[in-house]
XYZ file of C-alpha atoms in Angstrom:
145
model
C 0.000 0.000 0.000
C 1.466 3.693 -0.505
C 3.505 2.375 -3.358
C 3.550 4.597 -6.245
C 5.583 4.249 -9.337
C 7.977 0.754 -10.566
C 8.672 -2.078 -8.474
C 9.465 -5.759 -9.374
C 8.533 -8.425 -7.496
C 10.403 -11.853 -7.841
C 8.243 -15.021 -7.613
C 9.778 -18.637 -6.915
C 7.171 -21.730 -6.306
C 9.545 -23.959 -3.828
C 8.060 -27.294 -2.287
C 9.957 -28.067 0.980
C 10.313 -31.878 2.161
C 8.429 -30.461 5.645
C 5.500 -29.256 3.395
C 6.250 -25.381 3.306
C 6.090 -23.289 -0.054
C 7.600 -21.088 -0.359
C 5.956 -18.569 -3.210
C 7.673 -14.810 -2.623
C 11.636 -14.464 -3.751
C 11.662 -10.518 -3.283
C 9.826 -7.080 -3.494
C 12.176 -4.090 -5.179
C 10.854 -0.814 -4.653
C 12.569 0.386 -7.846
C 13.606 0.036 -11.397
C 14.559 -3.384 -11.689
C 14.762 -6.422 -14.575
C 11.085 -6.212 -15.334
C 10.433 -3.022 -15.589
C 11.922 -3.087 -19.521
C 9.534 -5.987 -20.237
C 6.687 -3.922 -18.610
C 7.246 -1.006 -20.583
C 7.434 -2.355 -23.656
C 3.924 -4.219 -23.179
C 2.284 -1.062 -21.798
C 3.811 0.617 -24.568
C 3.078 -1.547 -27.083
C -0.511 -1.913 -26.312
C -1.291 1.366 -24.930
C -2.773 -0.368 -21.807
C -2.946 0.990 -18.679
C -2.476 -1.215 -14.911
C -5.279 -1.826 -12.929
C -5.102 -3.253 -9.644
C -7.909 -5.496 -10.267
C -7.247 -6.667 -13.763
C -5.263 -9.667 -14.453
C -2.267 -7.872 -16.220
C -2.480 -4.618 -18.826
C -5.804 -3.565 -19.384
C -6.847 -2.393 -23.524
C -9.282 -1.225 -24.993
C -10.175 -4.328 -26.215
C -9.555 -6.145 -22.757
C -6.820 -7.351 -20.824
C -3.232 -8.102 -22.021
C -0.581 -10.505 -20.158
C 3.402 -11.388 -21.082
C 5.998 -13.324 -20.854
C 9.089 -11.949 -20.988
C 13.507 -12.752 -21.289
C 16.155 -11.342 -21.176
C 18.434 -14.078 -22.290
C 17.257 -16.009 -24.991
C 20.306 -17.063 -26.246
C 21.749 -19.977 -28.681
C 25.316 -20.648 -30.008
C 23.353 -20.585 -33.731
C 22.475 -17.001 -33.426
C 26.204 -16.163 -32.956
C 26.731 -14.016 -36.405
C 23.008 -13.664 -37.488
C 21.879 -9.664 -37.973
C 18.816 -8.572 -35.894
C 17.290 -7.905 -39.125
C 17.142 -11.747 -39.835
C 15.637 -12.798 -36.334
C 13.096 -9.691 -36.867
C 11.948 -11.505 -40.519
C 11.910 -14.883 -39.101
C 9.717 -13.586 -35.869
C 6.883 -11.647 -38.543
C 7.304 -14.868 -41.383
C 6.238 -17.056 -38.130
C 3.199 -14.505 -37.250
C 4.805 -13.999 -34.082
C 5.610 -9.962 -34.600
C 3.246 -7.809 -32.704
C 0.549 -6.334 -34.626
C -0.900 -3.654 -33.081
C -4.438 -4.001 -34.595
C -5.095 -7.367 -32.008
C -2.361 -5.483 -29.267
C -0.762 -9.319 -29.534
C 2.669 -11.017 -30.389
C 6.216 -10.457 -29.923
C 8.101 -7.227 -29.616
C 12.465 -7.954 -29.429
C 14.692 -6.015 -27.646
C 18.643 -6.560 -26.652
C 19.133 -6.939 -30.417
C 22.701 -5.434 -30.536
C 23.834 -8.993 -28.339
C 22.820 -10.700 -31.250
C 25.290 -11.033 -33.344
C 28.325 -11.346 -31.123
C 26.425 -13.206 -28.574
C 23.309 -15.555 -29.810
C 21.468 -13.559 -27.717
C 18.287 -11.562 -27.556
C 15.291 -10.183 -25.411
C 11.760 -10.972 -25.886
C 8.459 -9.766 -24.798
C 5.500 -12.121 -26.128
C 1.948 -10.282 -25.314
C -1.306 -12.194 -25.374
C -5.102 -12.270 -24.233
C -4.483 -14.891 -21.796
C -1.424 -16.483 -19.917
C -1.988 -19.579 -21.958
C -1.621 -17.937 -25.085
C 1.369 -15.923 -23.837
C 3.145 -19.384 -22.577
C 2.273 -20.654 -26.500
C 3.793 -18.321 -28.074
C 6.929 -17.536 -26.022
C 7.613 -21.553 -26.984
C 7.096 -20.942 -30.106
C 9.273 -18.030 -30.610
C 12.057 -19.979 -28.213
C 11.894 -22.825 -30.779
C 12.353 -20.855 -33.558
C 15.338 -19.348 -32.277
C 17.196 -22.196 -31.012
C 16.268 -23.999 -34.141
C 18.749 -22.936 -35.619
C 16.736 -21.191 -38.556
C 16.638 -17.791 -37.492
């Protein structure tokens, strides 16, 4: 309560051989990991938070992600952002903003020295974010992109 502005908080789902969870990792009161991810989906899909909606709320309803910072593969080492951006859209993962759905990249400039890349995939639901993050994480480490 009283919080006002970014914060990240760090979830871990830990069964204990005396039958605690543990569920809660950490609470940062400031710009953290997520809050690039978080941006770019509010950004993306013009949404706005809610405390009562399940994610981003649109226009045209809510909006959840999934989101990396390190999806990396030794196969990317060498390949230009502006391949992995026509493999993402020839896949019908890119974001389109008429559904506010899909995958916006980010990190791009680790690509080619370093396989690796950032990746925000926005959906209706968390099911549909889940399928299309695996999608997107087998194309890359397909070694197609």
């Amino acid at each position: 309560a009283g919080v006002v502005g970014p914060y990240g908080i760090d979830y871990t789902d830990v069964d204990h051989d005396d039958g605690h969870r543990v569920h809660l990792s950490e609470i940062n009161l400031r710009l953290g990991g997520t809050t690039h991810p978080f941006g770019m989906a509010q950004t993306a899909t013009g949404a706005t938070t809610d405390p009562h909606a399940d994610g981003l709320l649109t226009d045209d309803g809510p909006r959840v992600y999934i989101a990396s910072d390190n999806l990396k593969d030794p196969s990317l080492v060498g390949t230009s952002p502006e391949v992995v951006i026509a493999q993402v859209r020839t896949a019908g993962l890119a974001f389109d903003r008429a559904t506010g759905t899909g995958v916006t990249l980010h990190l791009m400039g680790a690509l080619p020295e370093h396989g690796k890349v950032g990746a925000v995939a926005i959906a209706r639901s968390h099911d549909e974010a889940e399928a299309m993050f695996a999608e997107l994480t087998a194309l890359l480490t397909s070694g197609t992109a």
